[in-house]
XYZ file of C-alpha atoms in Angstrom:
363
model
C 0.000 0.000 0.000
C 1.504 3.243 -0.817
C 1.126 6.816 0.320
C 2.404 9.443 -1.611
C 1.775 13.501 -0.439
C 2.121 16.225 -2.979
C 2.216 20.069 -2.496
C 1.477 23.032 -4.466
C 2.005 26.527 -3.643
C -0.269 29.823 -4.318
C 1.207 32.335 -6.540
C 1.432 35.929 -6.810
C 1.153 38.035 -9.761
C 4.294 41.064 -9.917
C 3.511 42.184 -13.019
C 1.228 41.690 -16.427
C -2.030 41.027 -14.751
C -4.614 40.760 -17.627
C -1.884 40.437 -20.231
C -1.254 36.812 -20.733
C -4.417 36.108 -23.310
C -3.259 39.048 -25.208
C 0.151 37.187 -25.838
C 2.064 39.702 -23.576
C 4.520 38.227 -20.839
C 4.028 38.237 -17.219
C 5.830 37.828 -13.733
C 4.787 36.233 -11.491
C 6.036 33.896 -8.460
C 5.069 31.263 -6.292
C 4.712 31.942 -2.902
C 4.897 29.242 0.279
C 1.060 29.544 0.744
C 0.050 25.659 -0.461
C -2.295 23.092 -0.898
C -0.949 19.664 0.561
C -2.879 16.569 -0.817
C -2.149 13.479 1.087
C -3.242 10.153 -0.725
C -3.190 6.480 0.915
C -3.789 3.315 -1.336
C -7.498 1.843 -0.874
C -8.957 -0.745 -2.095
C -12.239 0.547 -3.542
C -11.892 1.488 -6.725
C -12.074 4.820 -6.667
C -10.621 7.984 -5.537
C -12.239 9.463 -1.928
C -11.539 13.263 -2.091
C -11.867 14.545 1.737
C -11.753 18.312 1.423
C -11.495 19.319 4.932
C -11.200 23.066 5.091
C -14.531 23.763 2.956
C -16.076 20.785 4.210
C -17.010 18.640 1.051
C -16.097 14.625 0.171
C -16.306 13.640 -3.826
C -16.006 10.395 -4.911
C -14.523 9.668 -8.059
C -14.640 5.966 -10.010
C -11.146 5.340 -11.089
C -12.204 3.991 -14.566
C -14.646 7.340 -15.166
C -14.097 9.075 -18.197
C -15.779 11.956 -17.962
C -17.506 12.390 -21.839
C -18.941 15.186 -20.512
C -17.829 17.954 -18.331
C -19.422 20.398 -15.506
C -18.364 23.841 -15.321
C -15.047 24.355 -13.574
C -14.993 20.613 -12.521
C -10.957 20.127 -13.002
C -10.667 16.908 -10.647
C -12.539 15.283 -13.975
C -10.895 17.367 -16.857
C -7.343 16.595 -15.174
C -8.010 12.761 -15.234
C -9.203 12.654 -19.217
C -6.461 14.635 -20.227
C -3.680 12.804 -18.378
C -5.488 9.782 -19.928
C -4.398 11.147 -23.346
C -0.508 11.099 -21.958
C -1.074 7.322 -20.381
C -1.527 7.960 -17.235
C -4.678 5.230 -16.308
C -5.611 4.916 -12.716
C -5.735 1.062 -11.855
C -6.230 1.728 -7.651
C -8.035 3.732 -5.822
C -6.413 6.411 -2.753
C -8.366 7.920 -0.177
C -7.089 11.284 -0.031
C -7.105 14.459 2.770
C -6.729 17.913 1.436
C -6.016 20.882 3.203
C -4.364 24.464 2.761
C -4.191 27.867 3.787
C -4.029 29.767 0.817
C -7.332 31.858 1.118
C -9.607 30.668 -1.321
C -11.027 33.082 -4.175
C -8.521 35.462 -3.362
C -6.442 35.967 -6.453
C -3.381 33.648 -5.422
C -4.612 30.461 -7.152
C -6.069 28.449 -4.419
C -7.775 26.400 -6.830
C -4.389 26.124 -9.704
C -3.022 25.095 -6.642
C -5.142 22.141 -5.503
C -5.467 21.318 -9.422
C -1.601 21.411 -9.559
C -1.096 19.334 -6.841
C -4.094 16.619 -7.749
C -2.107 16.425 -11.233
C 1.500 15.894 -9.714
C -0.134 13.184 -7.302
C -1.418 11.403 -10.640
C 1.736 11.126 -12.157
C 3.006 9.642 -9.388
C 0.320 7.380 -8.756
C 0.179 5.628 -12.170
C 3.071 7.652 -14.643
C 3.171 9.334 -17.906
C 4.647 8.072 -20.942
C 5.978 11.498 -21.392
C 9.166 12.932 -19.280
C 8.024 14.422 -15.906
C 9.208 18.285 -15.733
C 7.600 21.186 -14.472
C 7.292 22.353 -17.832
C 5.147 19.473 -18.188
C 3.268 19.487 -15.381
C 2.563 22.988 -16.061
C 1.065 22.292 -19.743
C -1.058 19.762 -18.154
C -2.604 22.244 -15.755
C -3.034 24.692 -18.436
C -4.699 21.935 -20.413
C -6.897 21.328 -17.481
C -8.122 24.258 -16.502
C -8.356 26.518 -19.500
C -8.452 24.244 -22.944
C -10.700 21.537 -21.599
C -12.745 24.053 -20.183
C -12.627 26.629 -23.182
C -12.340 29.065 -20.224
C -10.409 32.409 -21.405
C -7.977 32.477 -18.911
C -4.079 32.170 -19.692
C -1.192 29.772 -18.445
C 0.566 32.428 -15.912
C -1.052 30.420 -12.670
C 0.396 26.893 -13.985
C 3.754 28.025 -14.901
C 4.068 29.839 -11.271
C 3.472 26.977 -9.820
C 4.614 24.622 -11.876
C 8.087 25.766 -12.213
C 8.458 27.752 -8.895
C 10.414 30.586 -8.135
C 10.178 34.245 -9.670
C 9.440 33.073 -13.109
C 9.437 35.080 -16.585
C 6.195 33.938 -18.680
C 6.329 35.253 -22.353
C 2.631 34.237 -23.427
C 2.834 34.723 -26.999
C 3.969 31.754 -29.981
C 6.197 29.696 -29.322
C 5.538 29.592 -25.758
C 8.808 30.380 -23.224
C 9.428 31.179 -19.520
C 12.757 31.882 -17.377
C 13.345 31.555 -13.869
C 14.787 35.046 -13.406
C 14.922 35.037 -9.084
C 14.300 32.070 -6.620
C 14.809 34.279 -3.574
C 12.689 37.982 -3.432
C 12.880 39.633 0.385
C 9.931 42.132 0.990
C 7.098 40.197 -0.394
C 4.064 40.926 1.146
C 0.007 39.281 0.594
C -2.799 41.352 1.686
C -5.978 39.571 1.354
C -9.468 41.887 0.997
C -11.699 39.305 1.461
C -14.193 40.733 -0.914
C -14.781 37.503 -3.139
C -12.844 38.327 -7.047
C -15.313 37.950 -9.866
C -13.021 35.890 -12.578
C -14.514 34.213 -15.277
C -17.105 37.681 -16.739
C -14.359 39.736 -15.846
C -11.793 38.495 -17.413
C -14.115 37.901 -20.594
C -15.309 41.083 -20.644
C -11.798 43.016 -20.848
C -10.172 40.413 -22.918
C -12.636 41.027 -25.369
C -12.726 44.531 -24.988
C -8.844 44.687 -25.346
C -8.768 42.211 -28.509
C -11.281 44.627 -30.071
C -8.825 47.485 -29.535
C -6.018 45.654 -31.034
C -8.234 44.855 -33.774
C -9.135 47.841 -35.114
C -5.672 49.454 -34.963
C -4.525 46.376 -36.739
C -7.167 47.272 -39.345
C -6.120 51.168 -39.283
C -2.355 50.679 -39.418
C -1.705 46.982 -40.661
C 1.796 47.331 -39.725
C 1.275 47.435 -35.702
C 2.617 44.570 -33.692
C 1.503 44.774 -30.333
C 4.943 42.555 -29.230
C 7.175 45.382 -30.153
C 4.775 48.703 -29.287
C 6.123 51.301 -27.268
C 4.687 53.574 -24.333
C 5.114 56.349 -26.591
C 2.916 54.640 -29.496
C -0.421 54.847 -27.670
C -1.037 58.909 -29.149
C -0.524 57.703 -32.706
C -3.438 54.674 -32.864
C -5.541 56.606 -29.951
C -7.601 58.182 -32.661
C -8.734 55.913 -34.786
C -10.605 53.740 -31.598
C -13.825 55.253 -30.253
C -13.711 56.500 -26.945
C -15.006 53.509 -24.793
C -11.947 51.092 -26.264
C -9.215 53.733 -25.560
C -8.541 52.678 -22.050
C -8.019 48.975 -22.677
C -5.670 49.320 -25.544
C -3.766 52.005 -23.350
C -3.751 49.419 -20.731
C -2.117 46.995 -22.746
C 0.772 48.837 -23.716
C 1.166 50.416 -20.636
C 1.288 47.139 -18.662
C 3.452 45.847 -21.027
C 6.147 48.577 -21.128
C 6.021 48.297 -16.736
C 6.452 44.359 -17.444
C 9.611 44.577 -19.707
C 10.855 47.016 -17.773
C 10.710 45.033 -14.300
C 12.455 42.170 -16.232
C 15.142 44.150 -16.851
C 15.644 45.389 -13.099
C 14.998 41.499 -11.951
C 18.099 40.268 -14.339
C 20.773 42.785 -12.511
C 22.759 41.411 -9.753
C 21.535 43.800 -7.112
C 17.631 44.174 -6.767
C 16.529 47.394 -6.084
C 13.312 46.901 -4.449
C 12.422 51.061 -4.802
C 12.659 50.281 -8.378
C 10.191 47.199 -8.137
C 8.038 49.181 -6.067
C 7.566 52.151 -8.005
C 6.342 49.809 -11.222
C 4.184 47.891 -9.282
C 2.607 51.447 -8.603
C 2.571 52.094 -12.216
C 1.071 49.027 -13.212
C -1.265 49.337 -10.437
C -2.345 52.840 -11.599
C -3.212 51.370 -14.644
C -5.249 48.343 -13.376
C -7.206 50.987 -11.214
C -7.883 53.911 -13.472
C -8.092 52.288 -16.938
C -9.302 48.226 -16.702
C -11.369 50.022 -13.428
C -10.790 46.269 -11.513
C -10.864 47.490 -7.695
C -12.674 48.046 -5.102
C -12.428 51.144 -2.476
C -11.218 47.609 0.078
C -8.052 47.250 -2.101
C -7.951 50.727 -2.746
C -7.734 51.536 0.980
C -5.149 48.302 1.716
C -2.699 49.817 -1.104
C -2.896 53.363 0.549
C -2.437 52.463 3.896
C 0.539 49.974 2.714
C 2.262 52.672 0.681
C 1.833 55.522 3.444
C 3.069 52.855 6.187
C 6.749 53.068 3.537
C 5.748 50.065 1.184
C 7.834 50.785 -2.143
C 4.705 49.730 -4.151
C 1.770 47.815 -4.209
C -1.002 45.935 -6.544
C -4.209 44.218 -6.997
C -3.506 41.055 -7.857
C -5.517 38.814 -10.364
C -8.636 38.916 -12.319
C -9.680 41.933 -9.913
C -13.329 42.899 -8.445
C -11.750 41.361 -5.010
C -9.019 39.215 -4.427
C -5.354 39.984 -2.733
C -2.740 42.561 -3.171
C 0.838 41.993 -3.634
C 3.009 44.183 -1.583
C 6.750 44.799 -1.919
C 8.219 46.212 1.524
C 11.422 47.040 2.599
C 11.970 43.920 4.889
C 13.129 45.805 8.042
C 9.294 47.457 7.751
C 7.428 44.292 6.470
C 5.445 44.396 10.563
C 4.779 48.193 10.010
C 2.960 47.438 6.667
C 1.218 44.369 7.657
C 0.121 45.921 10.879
C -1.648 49.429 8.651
C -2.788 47.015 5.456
C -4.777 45.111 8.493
C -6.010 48.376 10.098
C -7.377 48.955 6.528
C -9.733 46.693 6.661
C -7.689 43.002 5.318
C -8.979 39.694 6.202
C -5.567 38.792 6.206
C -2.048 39.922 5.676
C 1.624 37.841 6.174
C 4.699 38.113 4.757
C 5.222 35.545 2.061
C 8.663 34.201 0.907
C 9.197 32.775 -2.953
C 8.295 29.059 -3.262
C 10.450 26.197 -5.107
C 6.914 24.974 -7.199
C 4.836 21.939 -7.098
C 6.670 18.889 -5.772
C 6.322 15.697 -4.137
C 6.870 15.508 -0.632
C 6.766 11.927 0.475
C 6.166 8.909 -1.800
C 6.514 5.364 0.722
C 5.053 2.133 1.558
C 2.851 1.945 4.571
């Protein structure tokens, strides 16, 4: 009988929130928030799914193949795609699931436990396909978005799948860099006003595709991959007023992005630096996409005034976290006013190695 515990980290977006289904790149990193799934042979026949902290079992036949799929169920959609890669579950484990990364938050709680029901699998039963983080990252992208034809991108796979402070460049062919595994100063505030995802995310996506569209059509030669800040005055008038924002948005978020790379690959972080993009790209989530709420709005002010360099909504928006960078002698001082603000929760977070297993034995 074997028992075999896997664990998957949240993850925090630094920079290029809504930028990944526009083909843009994105940082992001994991963070040592997880999801721990702990699985012990039975002999049943099927997988019991004991998920303590919101109180729910599931049962799952191991032979089920899922023709058809409910909304957001990724338990199933993870099974018939690792099917397609060999991996065929021939015992059933009765597993225990908890966490403590605050669920519909903006960190991923639920990549998370899909990362770490995935790495479990492979385990379990095998691939016939070499086992890297790339991979298992594909697989949760494969999951959660294609299976689901949901419109979301692969930036919370990758963080967790590879770990660290990773470098996601969205568009074809696909690519990502670990660019830091260590990042002092990192700080979660949590609103706990619930995130609205999938209409959001729909909405602006389309919105922003729309904008790209018709400068495309106005001046065939744009390529959104190599626009500049400075670019945005020359296509501005040919969109009508209500699509201005979004396609302003994109290649402001995108210039903050590239830049940030370019501090993150010098020896010597300077956190200031960090900081005052995150406030830029923040500005832009606020005042252009229009994704928070006066509770983030109140968490970033109060983190900023208590000396934060900078500070961010994280996510989808409508709710969720913000990501905090701190000068590290001051990370109590921040927590301490970002609480006063009215968070649900705030901690200091360090960077996180990525989805692994933990313990794979015989009992």
């Amino acid at each position: 009988m074997k028992k075999i515990t896997s664990l998957a980290p949240g993850r925090t977006c630094l920079f290029g929130d809504h930028q990944d289904y526009l083909g843009l790149p994105v940082i992001a990193c994991a963070i040592d928030r997880n999801i721990k799934l702990t699985a012990e042979q039975n002999d049943t026949n099927t997988f019991v799914l004991n998920m303590i902290d919101i109180g729910e079992i599931r049962v799952i036949d191991i032979d089920a193949t899922f023709d058809t799929l409910q909304p957001r169920d990724y338990f199933a959609s993870s099974l018939r795609v690792l099917r397609r890669y060999g991996c065929v579950p021939n015992v059933g484990y009765t597993i225990i699931i908890t966490g403590d990364i605050p669920i519909n938050s903006g960190t991923s709680s639920s990549s998370a436990l899909l990362m770490a029901w995935i790495r479990f699998l492979v385990d379990a039963f095998g691939v016939d396909h070499e086992v890297t983080p790339e991979f298992i990252a594909k697989v949760g992208y494969e999951s959660e978005v294609l299976e689901h034809g949901e419109p979301g991108g692969m930036m919370d796979h990758f963080s967790i799948g590879v770990g660290n402070v990773v470098y996601i460049n969205t568009k074809e062919p696909f690519s990502f860099k670990v660019i830091r595994s260590d990042l002092k100063g990192l700080i979660t505030g949590v609103s706990g006003v619930p995130k609205e995802t999938i209409g959001l995310i729909g909405e602006i996506k389309g919105n922003a595709l729309m904008s790209i569209g018709i400068v495309k059509q106005n001046f065939p030669d744009f390529d959104l991959n190599t626009s500049e800040i400075e670019d945005i005055d020359r296509y501005r008038n040919c969109l009508p007023d209500r699509l201005i924002p979004f396609f302003e948005a994109a290649l402001k978020n995108y210039h903050y992005t590239k830049e940030a790379l370019k501090e993150f690959e010098k020896p010597v972080l300077d956190l200031k630096k960090i900081g005052a993009l995150m406030n830029q790209h923040h500005e832009v989530l606020r005042d252009l996409l229009k994704i928070t709420v006066p509770r983030i709005d109140d968490m970033i002010n109060a983190a900023l005034r208590a000396g934060a360099y900078g500070a961010k909504i994280v996510g989808s928006g409508g709710g969720g976290s913000i990501v905090v960078m701190a000068n590290p002698e001051n990370e109590d001082a921040v927590i301490e006013a970002i609480l006063k603000a009215g968070a649900e929760e705030a901690y200091a977070v360090a960077v996180d190695p990525g989805v692994r297993i933990i313990e794979n034995i015989e009992i």
